[in-house]
XYZ file of C-alpha atoms in Angstrom:
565
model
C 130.058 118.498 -72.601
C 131.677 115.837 -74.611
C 129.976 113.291 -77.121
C 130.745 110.404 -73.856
C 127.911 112.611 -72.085
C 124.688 112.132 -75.209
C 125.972 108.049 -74.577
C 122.616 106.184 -74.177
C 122.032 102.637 -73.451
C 118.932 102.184 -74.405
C 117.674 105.911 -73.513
C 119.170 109.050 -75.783
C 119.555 112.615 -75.555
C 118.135 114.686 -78.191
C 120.118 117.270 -79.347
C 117.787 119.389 -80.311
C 116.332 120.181 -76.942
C 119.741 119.618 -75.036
C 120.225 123.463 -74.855
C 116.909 124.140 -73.711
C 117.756 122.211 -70.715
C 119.487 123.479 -68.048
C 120.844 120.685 -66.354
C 121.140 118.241 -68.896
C 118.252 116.000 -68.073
C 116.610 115.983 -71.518
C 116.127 111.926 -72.097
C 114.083 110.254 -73.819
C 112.260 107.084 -72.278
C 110.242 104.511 -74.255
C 106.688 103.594 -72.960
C 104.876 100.746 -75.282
C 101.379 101.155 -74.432
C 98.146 100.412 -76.174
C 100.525 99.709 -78.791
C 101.989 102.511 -79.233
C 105.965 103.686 -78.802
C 106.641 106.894 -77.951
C 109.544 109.530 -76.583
C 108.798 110.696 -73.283
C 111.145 113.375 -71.655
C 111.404 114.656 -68.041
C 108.498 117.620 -68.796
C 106.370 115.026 -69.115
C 105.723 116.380 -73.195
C 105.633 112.777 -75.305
C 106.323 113.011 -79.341
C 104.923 110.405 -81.307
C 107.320 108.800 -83.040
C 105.611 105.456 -84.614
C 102.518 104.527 -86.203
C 99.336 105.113 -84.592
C 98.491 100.831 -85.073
C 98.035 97.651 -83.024
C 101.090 96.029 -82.135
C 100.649 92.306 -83.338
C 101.693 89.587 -80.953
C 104.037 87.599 -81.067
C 103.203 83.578 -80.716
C 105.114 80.423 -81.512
C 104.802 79.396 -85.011
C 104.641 76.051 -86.809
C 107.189 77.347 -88.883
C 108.661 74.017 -90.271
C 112.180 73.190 -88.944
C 114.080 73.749 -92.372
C 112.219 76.974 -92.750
C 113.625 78.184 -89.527
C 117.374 76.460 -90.181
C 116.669 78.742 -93.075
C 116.509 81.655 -90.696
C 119.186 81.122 -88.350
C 121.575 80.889 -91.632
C 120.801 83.981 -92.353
C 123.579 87.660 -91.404
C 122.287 88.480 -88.128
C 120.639 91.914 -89.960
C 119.017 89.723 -92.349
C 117.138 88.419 -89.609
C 115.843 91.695 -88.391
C 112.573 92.844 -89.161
C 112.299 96.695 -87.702
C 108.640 97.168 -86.809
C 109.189 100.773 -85.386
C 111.755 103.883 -84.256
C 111.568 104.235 -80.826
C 114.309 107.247 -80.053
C 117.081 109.031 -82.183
C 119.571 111.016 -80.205
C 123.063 112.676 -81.000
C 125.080 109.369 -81.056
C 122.772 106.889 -82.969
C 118.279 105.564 -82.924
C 116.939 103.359 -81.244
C 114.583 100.836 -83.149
C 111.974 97.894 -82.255
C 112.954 95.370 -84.569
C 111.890 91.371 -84.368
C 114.693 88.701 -84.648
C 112.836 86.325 -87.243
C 114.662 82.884 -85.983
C 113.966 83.503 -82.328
C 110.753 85.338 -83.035
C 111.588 87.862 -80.364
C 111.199 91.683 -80.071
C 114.656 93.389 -79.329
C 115.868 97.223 -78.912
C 118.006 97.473 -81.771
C 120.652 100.822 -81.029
C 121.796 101.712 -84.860
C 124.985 104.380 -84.429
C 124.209 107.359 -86.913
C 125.685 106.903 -91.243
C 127.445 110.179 -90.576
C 129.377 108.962 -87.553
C 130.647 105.789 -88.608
C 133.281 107.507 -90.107
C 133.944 109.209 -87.107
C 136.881 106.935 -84.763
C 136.145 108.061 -81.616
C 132.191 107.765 -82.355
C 133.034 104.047 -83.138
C 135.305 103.589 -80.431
C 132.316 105.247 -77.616
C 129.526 103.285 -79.468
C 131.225 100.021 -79.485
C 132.713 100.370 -75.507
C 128.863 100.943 -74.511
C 128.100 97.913 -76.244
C 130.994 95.494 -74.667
C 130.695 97.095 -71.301
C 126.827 96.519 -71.183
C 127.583 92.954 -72.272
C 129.650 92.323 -69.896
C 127.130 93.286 -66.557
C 125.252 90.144 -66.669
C 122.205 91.409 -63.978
C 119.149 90.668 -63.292
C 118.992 94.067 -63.035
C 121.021 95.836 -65.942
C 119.240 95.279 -69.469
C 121.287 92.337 -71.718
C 123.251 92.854 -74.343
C 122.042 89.874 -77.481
C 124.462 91.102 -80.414
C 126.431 93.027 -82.428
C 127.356 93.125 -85.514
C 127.070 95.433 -88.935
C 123.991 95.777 -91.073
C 124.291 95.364 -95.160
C 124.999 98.879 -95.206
C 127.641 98.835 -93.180
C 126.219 100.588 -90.239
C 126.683 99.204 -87.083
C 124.192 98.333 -84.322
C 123.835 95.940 -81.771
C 120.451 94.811 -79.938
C 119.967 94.787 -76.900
C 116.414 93.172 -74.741
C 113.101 95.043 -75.037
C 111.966 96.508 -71.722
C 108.218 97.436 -71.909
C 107.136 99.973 -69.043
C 107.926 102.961 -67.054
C 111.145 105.032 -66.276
C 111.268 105.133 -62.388
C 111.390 109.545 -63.629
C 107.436 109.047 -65.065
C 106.401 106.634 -62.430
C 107.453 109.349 -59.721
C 106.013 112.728 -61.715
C 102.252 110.500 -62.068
C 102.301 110.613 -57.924
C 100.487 113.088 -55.914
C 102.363 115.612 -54.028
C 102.251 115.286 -50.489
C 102.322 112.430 -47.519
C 103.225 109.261 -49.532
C 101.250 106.045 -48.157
C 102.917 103.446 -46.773
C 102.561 101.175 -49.818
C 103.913 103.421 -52.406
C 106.865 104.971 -50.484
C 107.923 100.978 -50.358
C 107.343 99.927 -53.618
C 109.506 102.914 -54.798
C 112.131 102.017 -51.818
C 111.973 98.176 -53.008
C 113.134 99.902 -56.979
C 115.608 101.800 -55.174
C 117.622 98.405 -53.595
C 117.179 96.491 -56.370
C 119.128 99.699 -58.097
C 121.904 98.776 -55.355
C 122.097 95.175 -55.971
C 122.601 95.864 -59.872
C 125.099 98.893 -58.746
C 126.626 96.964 -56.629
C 127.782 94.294 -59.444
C 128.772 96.840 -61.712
C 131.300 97.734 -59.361
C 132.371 94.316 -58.203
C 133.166 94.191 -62.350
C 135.373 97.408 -61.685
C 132.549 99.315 -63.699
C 130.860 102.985 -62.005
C 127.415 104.025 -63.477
C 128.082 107.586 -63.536
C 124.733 108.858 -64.415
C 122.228 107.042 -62.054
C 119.139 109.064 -61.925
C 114.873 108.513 -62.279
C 114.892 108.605 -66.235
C 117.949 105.581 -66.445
C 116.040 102.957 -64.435
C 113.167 101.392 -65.820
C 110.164 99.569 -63.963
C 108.767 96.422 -66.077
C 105.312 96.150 -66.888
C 105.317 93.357 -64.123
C 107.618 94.622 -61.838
C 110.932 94.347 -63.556
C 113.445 96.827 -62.643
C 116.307 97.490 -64.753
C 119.397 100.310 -64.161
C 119.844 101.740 -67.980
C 122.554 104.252 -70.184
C 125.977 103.162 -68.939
C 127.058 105.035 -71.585
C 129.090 107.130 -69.854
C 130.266 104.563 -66.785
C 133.693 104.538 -65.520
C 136.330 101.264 -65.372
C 138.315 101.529 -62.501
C 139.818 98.419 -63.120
C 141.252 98.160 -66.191
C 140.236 100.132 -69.551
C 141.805 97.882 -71.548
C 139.534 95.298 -70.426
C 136.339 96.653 -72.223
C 137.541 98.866 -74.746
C 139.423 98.412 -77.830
C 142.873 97.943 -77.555
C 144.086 100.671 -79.995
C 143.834 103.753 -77.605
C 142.704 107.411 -79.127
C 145.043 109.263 -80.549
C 146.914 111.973 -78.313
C 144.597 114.998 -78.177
C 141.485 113.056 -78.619
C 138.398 113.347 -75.907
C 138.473 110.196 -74.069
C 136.635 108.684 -71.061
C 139.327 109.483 -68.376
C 139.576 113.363 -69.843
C 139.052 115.583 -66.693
C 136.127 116.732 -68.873
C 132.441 117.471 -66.825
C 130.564 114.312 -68.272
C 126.995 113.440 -66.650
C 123.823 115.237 -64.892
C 124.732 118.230 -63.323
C 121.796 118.375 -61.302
C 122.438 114.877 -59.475
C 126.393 114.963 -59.705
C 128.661 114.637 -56.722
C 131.098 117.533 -56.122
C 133.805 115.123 -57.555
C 132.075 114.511 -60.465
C 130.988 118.129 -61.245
C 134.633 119.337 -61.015
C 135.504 116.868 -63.892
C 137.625 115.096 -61.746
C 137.244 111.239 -63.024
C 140.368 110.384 -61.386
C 138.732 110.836 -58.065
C 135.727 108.422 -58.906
C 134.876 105.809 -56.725
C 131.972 103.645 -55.500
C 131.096 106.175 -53.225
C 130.600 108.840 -56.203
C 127.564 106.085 -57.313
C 126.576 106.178 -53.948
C 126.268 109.459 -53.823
C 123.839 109.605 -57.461
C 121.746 106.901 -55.165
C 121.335 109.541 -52.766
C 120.392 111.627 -55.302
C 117.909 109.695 -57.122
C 115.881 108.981 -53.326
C 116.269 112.487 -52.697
C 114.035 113.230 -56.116
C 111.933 110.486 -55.477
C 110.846 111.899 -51.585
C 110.955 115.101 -52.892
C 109.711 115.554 -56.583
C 112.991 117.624 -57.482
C 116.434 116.795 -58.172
C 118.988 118.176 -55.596
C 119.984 121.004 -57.520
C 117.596 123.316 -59.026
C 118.355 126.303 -61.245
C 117.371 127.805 -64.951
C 121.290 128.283 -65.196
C 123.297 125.043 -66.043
C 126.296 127.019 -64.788
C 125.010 127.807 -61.723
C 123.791 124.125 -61.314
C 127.183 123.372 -61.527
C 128.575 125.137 -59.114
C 125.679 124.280 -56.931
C 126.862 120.850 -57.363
C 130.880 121.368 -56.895
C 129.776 122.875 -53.724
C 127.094 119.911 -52.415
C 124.408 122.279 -51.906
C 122.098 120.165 -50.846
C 119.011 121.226 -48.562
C 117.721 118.257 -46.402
C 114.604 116.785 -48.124
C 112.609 117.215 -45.006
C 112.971 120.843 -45.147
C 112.104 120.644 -48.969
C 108.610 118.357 -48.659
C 107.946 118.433 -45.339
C 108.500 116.611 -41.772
C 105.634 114.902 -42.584
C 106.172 113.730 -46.368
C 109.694 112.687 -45.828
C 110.740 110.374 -42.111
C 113.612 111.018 -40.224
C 115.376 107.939 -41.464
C 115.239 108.449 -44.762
C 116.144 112.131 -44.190
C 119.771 110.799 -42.567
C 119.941 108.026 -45.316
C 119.695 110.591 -47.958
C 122.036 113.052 -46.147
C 124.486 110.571 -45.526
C 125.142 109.126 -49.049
C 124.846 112.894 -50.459
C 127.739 114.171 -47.739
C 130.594 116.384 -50.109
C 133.259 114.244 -48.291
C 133.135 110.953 -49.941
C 134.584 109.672 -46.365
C 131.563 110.790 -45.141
C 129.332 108.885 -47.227
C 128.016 104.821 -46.846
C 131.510 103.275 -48.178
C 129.189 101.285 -50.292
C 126.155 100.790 -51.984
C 125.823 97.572 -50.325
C 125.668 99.498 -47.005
C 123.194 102.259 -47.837
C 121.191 99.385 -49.261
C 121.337 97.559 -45.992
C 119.826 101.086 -43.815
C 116.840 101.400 -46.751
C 116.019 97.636 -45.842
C 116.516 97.916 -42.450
C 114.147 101.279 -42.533
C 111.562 98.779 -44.644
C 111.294 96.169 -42.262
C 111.520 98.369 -39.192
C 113.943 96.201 -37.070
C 116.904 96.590 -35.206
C 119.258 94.536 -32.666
C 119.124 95.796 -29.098
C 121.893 94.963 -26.750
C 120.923 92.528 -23.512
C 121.391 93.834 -19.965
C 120.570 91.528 -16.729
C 120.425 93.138 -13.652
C 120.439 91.260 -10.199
C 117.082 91.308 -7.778
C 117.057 94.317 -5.573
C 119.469 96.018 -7.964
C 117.564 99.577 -9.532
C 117.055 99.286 -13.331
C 116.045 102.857 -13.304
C 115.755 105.576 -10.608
C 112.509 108.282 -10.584
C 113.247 111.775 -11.226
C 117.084 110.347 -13.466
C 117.237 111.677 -17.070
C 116.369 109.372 -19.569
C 118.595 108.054 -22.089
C 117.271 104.250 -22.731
C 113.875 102.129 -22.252
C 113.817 98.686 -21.527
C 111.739 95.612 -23.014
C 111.798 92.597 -20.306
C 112.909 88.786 -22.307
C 113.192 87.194 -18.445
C 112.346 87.817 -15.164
C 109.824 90.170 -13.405
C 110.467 94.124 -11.732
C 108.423 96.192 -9.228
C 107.481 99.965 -10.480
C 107.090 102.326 -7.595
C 106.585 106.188 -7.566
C 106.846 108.668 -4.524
C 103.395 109.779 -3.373
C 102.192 111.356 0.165
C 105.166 110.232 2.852
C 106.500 107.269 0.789
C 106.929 104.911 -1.945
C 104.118 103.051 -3.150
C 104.861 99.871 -5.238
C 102.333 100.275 -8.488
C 102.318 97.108 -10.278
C 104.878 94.337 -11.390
C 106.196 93.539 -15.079
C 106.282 91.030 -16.733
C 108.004 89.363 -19.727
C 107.237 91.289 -22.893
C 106.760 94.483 -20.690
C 108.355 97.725 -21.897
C 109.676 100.653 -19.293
C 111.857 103.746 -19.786
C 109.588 105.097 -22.809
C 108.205 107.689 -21.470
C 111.349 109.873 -20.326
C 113.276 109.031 -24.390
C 109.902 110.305 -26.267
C 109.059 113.531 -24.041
C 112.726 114.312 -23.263
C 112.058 114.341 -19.273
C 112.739 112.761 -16.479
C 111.736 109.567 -15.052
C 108.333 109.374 -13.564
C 109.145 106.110 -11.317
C 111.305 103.468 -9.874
C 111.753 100.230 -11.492
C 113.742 97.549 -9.436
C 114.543 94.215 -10.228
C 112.527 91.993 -8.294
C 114.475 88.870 -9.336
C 117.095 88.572 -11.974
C 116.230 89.789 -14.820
C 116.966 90.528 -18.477
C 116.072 93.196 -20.667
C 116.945 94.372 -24.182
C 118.001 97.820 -23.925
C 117.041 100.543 -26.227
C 118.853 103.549 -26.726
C 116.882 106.648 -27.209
C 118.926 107.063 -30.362
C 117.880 103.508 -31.758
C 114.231 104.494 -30.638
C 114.481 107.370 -32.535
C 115.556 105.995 -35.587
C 112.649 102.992 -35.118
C 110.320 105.571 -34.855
C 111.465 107.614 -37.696
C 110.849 104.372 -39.695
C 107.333 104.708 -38.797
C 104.777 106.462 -41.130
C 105.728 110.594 -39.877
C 102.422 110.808 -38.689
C 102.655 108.069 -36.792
C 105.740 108.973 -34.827
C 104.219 112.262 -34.303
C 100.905 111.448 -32.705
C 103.315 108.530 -30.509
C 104.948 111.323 -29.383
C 101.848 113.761 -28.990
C 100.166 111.204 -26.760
C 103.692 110.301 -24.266
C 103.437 114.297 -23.884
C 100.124 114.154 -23.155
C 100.589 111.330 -20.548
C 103.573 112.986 -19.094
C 101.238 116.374 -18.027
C 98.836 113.772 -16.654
C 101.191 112.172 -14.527
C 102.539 115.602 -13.074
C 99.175 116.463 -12.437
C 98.948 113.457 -10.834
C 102.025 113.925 -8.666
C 100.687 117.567 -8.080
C 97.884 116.253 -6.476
C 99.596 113.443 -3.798
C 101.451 116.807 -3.045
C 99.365 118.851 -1.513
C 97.103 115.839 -0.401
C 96.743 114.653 3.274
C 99.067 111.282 3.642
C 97.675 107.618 3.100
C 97.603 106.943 6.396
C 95.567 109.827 7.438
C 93.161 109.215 4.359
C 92.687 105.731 5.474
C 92.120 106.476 9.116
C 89.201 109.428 7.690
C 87.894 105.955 5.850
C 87.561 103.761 8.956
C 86.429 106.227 10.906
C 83.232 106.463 8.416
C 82.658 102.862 7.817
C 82.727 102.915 11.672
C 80.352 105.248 11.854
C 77.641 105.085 8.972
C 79.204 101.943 7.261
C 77.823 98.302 7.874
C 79.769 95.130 7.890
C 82.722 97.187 7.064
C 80.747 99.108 4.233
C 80.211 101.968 3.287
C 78.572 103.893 0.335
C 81.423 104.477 -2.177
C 80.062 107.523 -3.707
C 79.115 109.267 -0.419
C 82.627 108.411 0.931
C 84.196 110.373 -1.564
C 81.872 113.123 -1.186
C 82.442 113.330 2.368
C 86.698 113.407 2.097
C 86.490 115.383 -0.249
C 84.787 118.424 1.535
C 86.561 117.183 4.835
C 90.542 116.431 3.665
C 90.409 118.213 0.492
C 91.215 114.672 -1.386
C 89.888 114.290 -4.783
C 88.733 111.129 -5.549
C 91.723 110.323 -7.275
C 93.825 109.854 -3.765
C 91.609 106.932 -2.408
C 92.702 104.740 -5.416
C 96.394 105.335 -3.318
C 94.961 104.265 -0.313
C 92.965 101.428 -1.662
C 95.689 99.403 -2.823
C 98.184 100.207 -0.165
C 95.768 98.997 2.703
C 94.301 96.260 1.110
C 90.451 97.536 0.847
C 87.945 96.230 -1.571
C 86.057 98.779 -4.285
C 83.305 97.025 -6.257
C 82.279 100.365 -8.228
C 79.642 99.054 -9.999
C 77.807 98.206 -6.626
C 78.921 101.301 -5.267
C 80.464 99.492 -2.498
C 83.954 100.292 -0.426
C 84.426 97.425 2.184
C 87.364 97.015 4.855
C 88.083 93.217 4.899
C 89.611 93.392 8.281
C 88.836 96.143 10.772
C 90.584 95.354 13.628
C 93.896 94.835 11.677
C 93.647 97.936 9.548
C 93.092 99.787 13.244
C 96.035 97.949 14.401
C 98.341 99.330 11.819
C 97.022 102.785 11.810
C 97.787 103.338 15.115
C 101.713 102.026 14.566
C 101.524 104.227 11.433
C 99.460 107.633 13.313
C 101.147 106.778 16.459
């Protein structure tokens, strides 16, 4: 690994525990709490590294104007008032320090005494500095000076962030089924990641090193993508750095040397292969980074950084459902992941732009469905057809009929707003009726694979018991059809039914309950098959009252007889 890979901005690598970690995640995060700064690194073990005391705020002063003109003449150092160490690292500390004109707490990055010496030290330290600078975010920490101290060391300061690493904030959750709430909070962190990412780039500027531990989370909300120490300019070099080159033989930033996290890298990336860097090689460390967050691991797992490498050359990378769960991780998020992750960077989102537009569009849950009108009388979709769309109604009105006994039977009518087509996408079977236009009408149509996607946006166990209780519907319905089956035909049921009101009924009633007792243990009908007959032959059931009536006896004879012959 070369110095370009300890490059922190404002998080730093110790090198003391560097070899103990296998894939070169050792960072060290600041957390100011209770008024107290200290290191925090990815095993969750925090060093104390200031002064167990209460921070004193900071307020606006009376400080007479000529005392503060006094101030702002000062050197920039001069200024400075260091209040605490926050991190030291292989290429320089990290310091709180207060900026006595402004009265303002800063992060003040001091490159090491023994490395200013050192030309290519300078030359790294001072890029990270003018490249930060230049990404003027909302999103990527600022940049306020730099300059050299009295004792010649040089430093520049940078703004204070005060909160979390998105790494910490992800270890402190439970294992398990994220709730709805927390999965989009971290999903929120993650585009707002994208939007600064996808600045950087429009700069000419790759991160290189996106992971948990480089973006920070604000005390109230903040977000900011940290360390571009080691990011890439695929524009122009000369444009950031300094323009005296390194001299021949010296390890530089476009070296086909391995620089970055081996556990999160692209295959690109791990072969050292910096020419081949693009915006999809970020895109791919974004896919990385949600892949950690949904599963509480990095992509690439092993006690051998070797073999972490080569894991990563080779895009190893086992879906995150099959890592937490079906349940812990939806099936959108599963593809999203997948996607940006795929070892062919053609394969990938060609942007971070894009794979931020599928992690908003899984947030909100929408999607546009393509409009369909169909004429009346023409069949939107035929009974026993595979499935392969449903259909939500915007205009117009269609009849829903099924096969049962001898014939059709039209069921009901639907509306505008009503939804058809379901059943036959979520229980992969076929459809269970006839819907037919019964004037023009216009539906959106979904695709299964859109409805799939929509409900893989869904909480998992959501989708799940959705599709649990269409299964559950579908058996009922073929039990349903079972029974018209083997059942005697309307017409036959409804001449049994006159025949009794004619005979024990009065006024053209009869007992409801003693009806169905009787057909029953005559026909063989359950009680379901009457419901058939009720509707198709226009009688009246007032159940509570326990009450069947024929309306009109002489015209329900009447047609009977046509029907019987």
């Amino acid at each position: 690994m070369s110095k370009e890979d300890e490059l922190d901005a404002p998080t730093v690598r110790p090198k003391k525990q560097e070899a103990a970690d296998p894939n070169n995640t050792i960072v060290v995060a600041r957390s100011v709490q209770q008024g107290l700064i200290s290191d925090t690194t990815p095993d969750g073990n925090e060093a104390l590294l200031a002064e167990e005391r209460p921070r004193e705020v900071l307020v606006a002063s009376e400080m007479p104007p000529q005392s503060i003109l006094e101030l702002v003449r000062l050197e920039p150092a001069t200024r400075l008032v260091v209040e605490g160490r926050v991190a030291s690292g292989g290429m320089g500390r990290i310091d709180v320090a207060v900026d006595r004109a402004l009265e303002r707490r800063v992060a003040m990055k001091t490159l090491h005494p023994e490395l200013r010496a050192d030309e290519q030290s300078v030359r790294m330290f001072l890029r990270e500095a003018r490249l930060t600078g230049l990404l003027d975010h909302p999103h990527i920490v600022p940049v306020y000076d730099i300059a050299e101290g009295n004792d010649g060391q040089l430093y520049f300061t940078m703004k204070l962030v005060e909160g979390k690493t998105l790494q910490a904030i992800a270890d402190a959750l439970p294992r398990g089924v994220p709730d709805t709430a927390t999965l989009y909070m971290l999903l929120d962190v993650v585009a707002r990641v994208c939007d600064a990412l996808a600045f950087a780039h429009s700069k000419g500027v790759l991160h290189c090193d996106l992971k948990p531990a480089n973006v920070m989370v604000g005390e109230y909300g903040q977000v900011f993508l940290m360390d571009w120490g080691i990011a890439k300019i695929v524009k122009t070099e000369e444009a950031i750095t300094p323009s005296k080159r390194p001299k021949a033989g010296a390890p530089s930033m476009t070296d086909d040397s391995i620089i970055g996290t081996t556990c999160y890298m692209s295959p690109e990336q791990a072969r050292g292969d910096r020419k081949a860097l693009d915006a999809r090689s970020d895109v791919f460390l974004i896919g990385a980074l949600l892949y950690e967050l949904l599963t509480h691991r990095p992509p690439y797992v092993s006690k051998d950084r070797l073999e972490t490498l080569l894991m990563a050359q080779a895009a190893q990378v086992i879906s995150p459902r099959r890592i937490a769960g079906e349940l812990a991780v939806p099936l959108e998020l599963d593809r999203i992941v997948m996607r940006a992750m795929a070892k062919d960077p053609a394969d990938r989102y060609p942007s971070v732009a894009a794979l931020k537009e599928d992690v908003v569009r899984f947030m909100r849950g929408g999607a546009e469905f393509p409009r369909k009108t169909f004429a009346e009388g023409e069949i939107i979709v035929a009974e026993g057809d595979e499935g392969d769309a449903a259909y939500i109604v915007v205009e117009g009105r269609c009849e829903v009929s099924k096969e049962i006994g001898n014939g059709p039977q039209v069921l009901h009518t639907i509306g505008v707003g009503g939804v058809f087509g379901e059943m036959a996408i979520l229980t992969k079977s076929a459809r269970t009726a006839t819907v037919v236009a019964a004037e023009a009408t216009t539906c959106l149509v979904v695709t299964s694979q859109v409805l799939e996607q929509e409900l893989a946006a869904l909480k998992p166990w959501m989708a799940t018991l959705l599709k649990s209780l269409a299964t559950r519907f579908r058996d009922i319905d073929t039990a349903h059809r079972a029974t018209f089956a083997h059942a005697p035909s309307p017409a036959r049921i409804a001449n049994q039914v006159l025949m009794h009101v004619l005979a024990w009924g009065e006024d053209g009633a009869i007992a409801w309950s003693k009806l169905v007792a009787d057909l029953e243990a005559q026909l063989g009908s359950p009680p379901l098959t009457l419901f058939a007959v009720i509707g198709r032959y226009g009688l009246e059931l007032d159940v509570e009252a326990d009450r069947l009536r024929i309306p009109d006896v002489d015209a329900l004879r009447e047609r009977l007889r046509g029907e019987l012959g």
